[in-house]
């Protein structure tokens, strides 16, 4: 196998002249924060997620943090989350002062097992954060029914699912509120950024205030700017403890351009995913992501899993081999309950969430981004196949 290829990254943004044009427009406008681009971006995301209100912010984590606070989640409250997910989810629960209650996943969807979600509900449960791991939306209606039955809040974490459709409904439309993230590895990016969406006008107003240092709502200050005397008065009126979780106009401009190109971006990502599926379909040692028949997938990453007879040692050797050949690949995700800062919330170490642990030890995220070309995909796939064949377990 040749080793003279350039590095193939795990992920990367898809930036065109359209993004550059809109950023240039903003820079020329003199309005760099809290302006029309933010409103345009929010409008585009609201429409795409089928929600009445969208509030942009500085990251997906910030959106999660504000979502919890806006629904009154605080010290002593329990929030149900998967242990197998990106750590930001669990961090946000701690930032709100609440208690993360981890739940195991089911192996097919890699999302929380709904039966275990319901079993984890106690008198202290205030919310469930329903994470769409790798864009999978299979259980969203089920989680919502459980939350409604128990009168608790469902926050849909659609950071990995923008543009996906399940049963005719858009990602972001299943929760009482939902969050999105725009880090450069996501379907669309703003460099850094996030969005909170909901149909609840009162909650949206609280989040608008929280992102902007707790400035008052209803005065125009939350969407306005200290450009007029009335705006200045409102700009200096503060009603609650808040944050600076704002998104700049420059970031919003990138977001607008990306949203306007979303369909094209998703189609190209679908093409890459189909290519990988075709390539690995018959591989005896690789388990491919499963997409239910009700879902139009929005592909965030492409994660394969080594079959059951492999463990963490073999998987890490495969990853090392891929890295030696300059192929970006990663173990997605480590379990939160095994991280030191969550240990005292789990009531136990390894073994408590066996499915999550087993999955986490065998996943391999492959290079996956909108502009991944056939040559690089082929090299990444061939490298994976070689490294897996070296482990040779299937024949032992
Ligand atoms: C499911 C999920 N939630 C939250 C986040 C946090 O988003 P951000 O990195 O924008 O803070 C991410 C980011 O990768 C994510 O995948």
PDB file of N, CA and C in Angstrom, residues 20-80:
ATOM      1  N   UNK A  20     -18.054  33.352   1.429  1.00  0.00           N
ATOM      2  CA  UNK A  20     -17.068  34.453   1.444  1.00  0.00           C
ATOM      3  C   UNK A  20     -17.755  35.776   1.084  1.00  0.00           C
ATOM      4  N   UNK A  21     -18.670  35.731   0.107  1.00  0.00           N
ATOM      5  CA  UNK A  21     -19.410  36.948  -0.295  1.00  0.00           C
ATOM      6  C   UNK A  21     -20.211  37.505   0.874  1.00  0.00           C
ATOM      7  N   UNK A  22     -20.945  36.615   1.574  1.00  0.00           N
ATOM      8  CA  UNK A  22     -21.805  37.104   2.661  1.00  0.00           C
ATOM      9  C   UNK A  22     -20.974  37.632   3.828  1.00  0.00           C
ATOM     10  N   UNK A  23     -19.857  36.978   4.117  1.00  0.00           N
ATOM     11  CA  UNK A  23     -18.972  37.472   5.187  1.00  0.00           C
ATOM     12  C   UNK A  23     -18.433  38.851   4.802  1.00  0.00           C
ATOM     13  N   UNK A  24     -18.053  38.993   3.540  1.00  0.00           N
ATOM     14  CA  UNK A  24     -17.542  40.290   3.059  1.00  0.00           C
ATOM     15  C   UNK A  24     -18.606  41.371   3.202  1.00  0.00           C
ATOM     16  N   UNK A  25     -19.841  41.008   2.846  1.00  0.00           N
ATOM     17  CA  UNK A  25     -20.955  41.975   2.996  1.00  0.00           C
ATOM     18  C   UNK A  25     -21.056  42.455   4.436  1.00  0.00           C
ATOM     19  N   UNK A  26     -20.963  41.513   5.369  1.00  0.00           N
ATOM     20  CA  UNK A  26     -21.074  41.881   6.792  1.00  0.00           C
ATOM     21  C   UNK A  26     -19.917  42.798   7.189  1.00  0.00           C
ATOM     22  N   UNK A  27     -18.716  42.436   6.787  1.00  0.00           N
ATOM     23  CA  UNK A  27     -17.545  43.237   7.179  1.00  0.00           C
ATOM     24  C   UNK A  27     -17.658  44.658   6.628  1.00  0.00           C
ATOM     25  N   UNK A  28     -18.235  44.767   5.429  1.00  0.00           N
ATOM     26  CA  UNK A  28     -18.401  46.108   4.828  1.00  0.00           C
ATOM     27  C   UNK A  28     -19.536  46.879   5.484  1.00  0.00           C
ATOM     28  N   UNK A  29     -20.464  46.157   6.127  1.00  0.00           N
ATOM     29  CA  UNK A  29     -21.687  46.812   6.638  1.00  0.00           C
ATOM     30  C   UNK A  29     -21.456  47.604   7.920  1.00  0.00           C
ATOM     31  N   UNK A  30     -20.416  47.242   8.654  1.00  0.00           N
ATOM     32  CA  UNK A  30     -20.171  47.907   9.933  1.00  0.00           C
ATOM     33  C   UNK A  30     -20.991  47.334  11.076  1.00  0.00           C
ATOM     34  N   UNK A  31     -21.863  46.417  10.784  1.00  0.00           N
ATOM     35  CA  UNK A  31     -22.696  45.800  11.837  1.00  0.00           C
ATOM     36  C   UNK A  31     -22.186  44.377  12.066  1.00  0.00           C
ATOM     37  N   UNK A  32     -21.433  44.194  13.153  1.00  0.00           N
ATOM     38  CA  UNK A  32     -20.743  42.917  13.339  1.00  0.00           C
ATOM     39  C   UNK A  32     -21.403  42.009  14.364  1.00  0.00           C
ATOM     40  N   UNK A  33     -22.408  42.530  15.073  1.00  0.00           N
ATOM     41  CA  UNK A  33     -23.105  41.688  16.060  1.00  0.00           C
ATOM     42  C   UNK A  33     -24.576  42.079  16.101  1.00  0.00           C
ATOM     43  N   UNK A  34     -25.426  41.111  16.455  1.00  0.00           N
ATOM     44  CA  UNK A  34     -26.852  41.352  16.700  1.00  0.00           C
ATOM     45  C   UNK A  34     -27.514  42.127  15.555  1.00  0.00           C
ATOM     46  N   UNK A  35     -27.374  41.641  14.364  1.00  0.00           N
ATOM     47  CA  UNK A  35     -27.900  42.368  13.209  1.00  0.00           C
ATOM     48  C   UNK A  35     -28.752  41.504  12.304  1.00  0.00           C
ATOM     49  N   UNK A  36     -28.912  41.961  11.070  1.00  0.00           N
ATOM     50  CA  UNK A  36     -29.826  41.289  10.137  1.00  0.00           C
ATOM     51  C   UNK A  36     -29.385  39.882   9.723  1.00  0.00           C
ATOM     52  N   UNK A  37     -28.086  39.616   9.722  1.00  0.00           N
ATOM     53  CA  UNK A  37     -27.630  38.281   9.300  1.00  0.00           C
ATOM     54  C   UNK A  37     -28.068  37.244  10.327  1.00  0.00           C
ATOM     55  N   UNK A  38     -27.981  37.624  11.602  1.00  0.00           N
ATOM     56  CA  UNK A  38     -28.429  36.717  12.665  1.00  0.00           C
ATOM     57  C   UNK A  38     -29.909  36.398  12.465  1.00  0.00           C
ATOM     58  N   UNK A  39     -30.692  37.448  12.171  1.00  0.00           N
ATOM     59  CA  UNK A  39     -32.132  37.217  11.981  1.00  0.00           C
ATOM     60  C   UNK A  39     -32.389  36.311  10.777  1.00  0.00           C
ATOM     61  N   UNK A  40     -31.626  36.535   9.702  1.00  0.00           N
ATOM     62  CA  UNK A  40     -31.795  35.688   8.503  1.00  0.00           C
ATOM     63  C   UNK A  40     -31.443  34.235   8.815  1.00  0.00           C
ATOM     64  N   UNK A  41     -30.363  34.062   9.551  1.00  0.00           N
ATOM     65  CA  UNK A  41     -29.907  32.705   9.890  1.00  0.00           C
ATOM     66  C   UNK A  41     -30.958  32.008  10.760  1.00  0.00           C
ATOM     67  N   UNK A  42     -31.462  32.736  11.739  1.00  0.00           N
ATOM     68  CA  UNK A  42     -32.466  32.147  12.638  1.00  0.00           C
ATOM     69  C   UNK A  42     -33.726  31.771  11.859  1.00  0.00           C
ATOM     70  N   UNK A  43     -34.116  32.641  10.958  1.00  0.00           N
ATOM     71  CA  UNK A  43     -35.315  32.392  10.140  1.00  0.00           C
ATOM     72  C   UNK A  43     -35.142  31.117   9.283  1.00  0.00           C
ATOM     73  N   UNK A  44     -33.963  30.976   8.688  1.00  0.00           N
ATOM     74  CA  UNK A  44     -33.711  29.799   7.838  1.00  0.00           C
ATOM     75  C   UNK A  44     -33.745  28.508   8.653  1.00  0.00           C
ATOM     76  N   UNK A  45     -33.154  28.547   9.866  1.00  0.00           N
ATOM     77  CA  UNK A  45     -33.121  27.328  10.692  1.00  0.00           C
ATOM     78  C   UNK A  45     -34.519  27.035  11.244  1.00  0.00           C
ATOM     79  N   UNK A  46     -35.248  28.079  11.620  1.00  0.00           N
ATOM     80  CA  UNK A  46     -36.619  27.872  12.114  1.00  0.00           C
ATOM     81  C   UNK A  46     -37.447  27.176  11.037  1.00  0.00           C
ATOM     82  N   UNK A  47     -37.331  27.675   9.821  1.00  0.00           N
ATOM     83  CA  UNK A  47     -38.129  27.099   8.732  1.00  0.00           C
ATOM     84  C   UNK A  47     -37.737  25.637   8.493  1.00  0.00           C
ATOM     85  N   UNK A  48     -36.438  25.382   8.498  1.00  0.00           N
ATOM     86  CA  UNK A  48     -35.972  24.027   8.177  1.00  0.00           C
ATOM     87  C   UNK A  48     -36.343  23.015   9.256  1.00  0.00           C
ATOM     88  N   UNK A  49     -36.387  23.463  10.510  1.00  0.00           N
ATOM     89  CA  UNK A  49     -36.717  22.539  11.598  1.00  0.00           C
ATOM     90  C   UNK A  49     -38.216  22.535  11.882  1.00  0.00           C
ATOM     91  N   UNK A  50     -38.952  23.390  11.199  1.00  0.00           N
ATOM     92  CA  UNK A  50     -40.403  23.434  11.405  1.00  0.00           C
ATOM     93  C   UNK A  50     -40.777  24.019  12.758  1.00  0.00           C
ATOM     94  N   UNK A  51     -39.942  24.902  13.295  1.00  0.00           N
ATOM     95  CA  UNK A  51     -40.221  25.513  14.604  1.00  0.00           C
ATOM     96  C   UNK A  51     -40.545  26.996  14.431  1.00  0.00           C
ATOM     97  N   UNK A  52     -41.330  27.516  15.373  1.00  0.00           N
ATOM     98  CA  UNK A  52     -41.726  28.928  15.295  1.00  0.00           C
ATOM     99  C   UNK A  52     -40.595  29.879  15.663  1.00  0.00           C
ATOM    100  N   UNK A  53     -39.724  29.425  16.595  1.00  0.00           N
ATOM    101  CA  UNK A  53     -38.703  30.340  17.120  1.00  0.00           C
ATOM    102  C   UNK A  53     -37.327  29.686  17.036  1.00  0.00           C
ATOM    103  N   UNK A  54     -36.351  30.474  16.615  1.00  0.00           N
ATOM    104  CA  UNK A  54     -34.965  30.005  16.610  1.00  0.00           C
ATOM    105  C   UNK A  54     -34.097  31.097  17.221  1.00  0.00           C
ATOM    106  N   UNK A  55     -33.225  30.707  18.138  1.00  0.00           N
ATOM    107  CA  UNK A  55     -32.335  31.668  18.793  1.00  0.00           C
ATOM    108  C   UNK A  55     -30.901  31.183  18.569  1.00  0.00           C
ATOM    109  N   UNK A  56     -30.148  31.947  17.803  1.00  0.00           N
ATOM    110  CA  UNK A  56     -28.760  31.535  17.544  1.00  0.00           C
ATOM    111  C   UNK A  56     -27.904  31.802  18.774  1.00  0.00           C
ATOM    112  N   UNK A  57     -26.814  31.065  18.883  1.00  0.00           N
ATOM    113  CA  UNK A  57     -25.920  31.267  20.028  1.00  0.00           C
ATOM    114  C   UNK A  57     -24.528  30.755  19.674  1.00  0.00           C
ATOM    115  N   UNK A  58     -23.641  30.819  20.651  1.00  0.00           N
ATOM    116  CA  UNK A  58     -22.222  30.629  20.357  1.00  0.00           C
ATOM    117  C   UNK A  58     -21.810  29.172  20.159  1.00  0.00           C
ATOM    118  N   UNK A  59     -22.620  28.220  20.619  1.00  0.00           N
ATOM    119  CA  UNK A  59     -22.265  26.801  20.431  1.00  0.00           C
ATOM    120  C   UNK A  59     -23.469  25.920  20.743  1.00  0.00           C
ATOM    121  N   UNK A  60     -23.353  24.667  20.360  1.00  0.00           N
ATOM    122  CA  UNK A  60     -24.386  23.699  20.730  1.00  0.00           C
ATOM    123  C   UNK A  60     -24.434  23.505  22.235  1.00  0.00           C
ATOM    124  N   UNK A  61     -23.277  23.540  22.871  1.00  0.00           N
ATOM    125  CA  UNK A  61     -23.223  23.389  24.329  1.00  0.00           C
ATOM    126  C   UNK A  61     -23.952  24.539  25.013  1.00  0.00           C
ATOM    127  N   UNK A  62     -23.735  25.761  24.508  1.00  0.00           N
ATOM    128  CA  UNK A  62     -24.432  26.930  25.063  1.00  0.00           C
ATOM    129  C   UNK A  62     -25.943  26.773  24.892  1.00  0.00           C
ATOM    130  N   UNK A  63     -26.361  26.273  23.725  1.00  0.00           N
ATOM    131  CA  UNK A  63     -27.791  26.070  23.480  1.00  0.00           C
ATOM    132  C   UNK A  63     -28.372  25.074  24.482  1.00  0.00           C
ATOM    133  N   UNK A  64     -27.620  23.994  24.736  1.00  0.00           N
ATOM    134  CA  UNK A  64     -28.083  22.997  25.718  1.00  0.00           C
ATOM    135  C   UNK A  64     -28.166  23.605  27.122  1.00  0.00           C
ATOM    136  N   UNK A  65     -27.139  24.349  27.489  1.00  0.00           N
ATOM    137  CA  UNK A  65     -27.103  24.968  28.814  1.00  0.00           C
ATOM    138  C   UNK A  65     -28.313  25.889  28.995  1.00  0.00           C
ATOM    139  N   UNK A  66     -28.557  26.732  27.999  1.00  0.00           N
ATOM    140  CA  UNK A  66     -29.682  27.675  28.109  1.00  0.00           C
ATOM    141  C   UNK A  66     -31.021  26.938  28.084  1.00  0.00           C
ATOM    142  N   UNK A  67     -31.104  25.880  27.293  1.00  0.00           N
ATOM    143  CA  UNK A  67     -32.358  25.114  27.237  1.00  0.00           C
ATOM    144  C   UNK A  67     -32.699  24.589  28.631  1.00  0.00           C
ATOM    145  N   UNK A  68     -31.714  24.028  29.298  1.00  0.00           N
ATOM    146  CA  UNK A  68     -31.960  23.483  30.645  1.00  0.00           C
ATOM    147  C   UNK A  68     -32.401  24.595  31.592  1.00  0.00           C
ATOM    148  N   UNK A  69     -31.687  25.720  31.567  1.00  0.00           N
ATOM    149  CA  UNK A  69     -32.026  26.815  32.485  1.00  0.00           C
ATOM    150  C   UNK A  69     -33.411  27.383  32.170  1.00  0.00           C
ATOM    151  N   UNK A  70     -33.716  27.520  30.885  1.00  0.00           N
ATOM    152  CA  UNK A  70     -35.004  28.120  30.504  1.00  0.00           C
ATOM    153  C   UNK A  70     -36.179  27.276  30.987  1.00  0.00           C
ATOM    154  N   UNK A  71     -35.986  25.969  31.038  1.00  0.00           N
ATOM    155  CA  UNK A  71     -37.057  25.100  31.540  1.00  0.00           C
ATOM    156  C   UNK A  71     -36.977  24.930  33.056  1.00  0.00           C
ATOM    157  N   UNK A  72     -36.105  25.700  33.695  1.00  0.00           N
ATOM    158  CA  UNK A  72     -36.059  25.703  35.160  1.00  0.00           C
ATOM    159  C   UNK A  72     -35.305  24.536  35.762  1.00  0.00           C
ATOM    160  N   UNK A  73     -34.464  23.880  34.963  1.00  0.00           N
ATOM    161  CA  UNK A  73     -33.683  22.764  35.508  1.00  0.00           C
ATOM    162  C   UNK A  73     -32.544  23.336  36.360  1.00  0.00           C
ATOM    163  N   UNK A  74     -32.378  22.814  37.560  1.00  0.00           N
ATOM    164  CA  UNK A  74     -31.348  23.346  38.460  1.00  0.00           C
ATOM    165  C   UNK A  74     -30.920  22.312  39.482  1.00  0.00           C
ATOM    166  N   UNK A  75     -30.253  22.771  40.530  1.00  0.00           N
ATOM    167  CA  UNK A  75     -29.706  21.856  41.541  1.00  0.00           C
ATOM    168  C   UNK A  75     -30.757  20.897  42.090  1.00  0.00           C
ATOM    169  N   UNK A  76     -30.382  19.636  42.191  1.00  0.00           N
ATOM    170  CA  UNK A  76     -31.284  18.612  42.723  1.00  0.00           C
ATOM    171  C   UNK A  76     -32.135  17.934  41.649  1.00  0.00           C
ATOM    172  N   UNK A  77     -32.244  18.563  40.487  1.00  0.00           N
ATOM    173  CA  UNK A  77     -33.037  17.956  39.404  1.00  0.00           C
ATOM    174  C   UNK A  77     -32.211  16.903  38.670  1.00  0.00           C
ATOM    175  N   UNK A  78     -32.901  15.868  38.248  1.00  0.00           N
ATOM    176  CA  UNK A  78     -32.224  14.830  37.455  1.00  0.00           C
ATOM    177  C   UNK A  78     -32.544  15.026  35.973  1.00  0.00           C
ATOM    178  N   UNK A  79     -31.544  14.815  35.143  1.00  0.00           N
ATOM    179  CA  UNK A  79     -31.727  14.905  33.690  1.00  0.00           C
ATOM    180  C   UNK A  79     -31.225  13.606  33.073  1.00  0.00           C
ATOM    181  N   UNK A  80     -32.085  12.950  32.331  1.00  0.00           N
ATOM    182  CA  UNK A  80     -31.732  11.661  31.720  1.00  0.00           C
ATOM    183  C   UNK A  80     -31.020  11.887  30.390  1.00  0.00           C
TER     184      UNK A  80
END
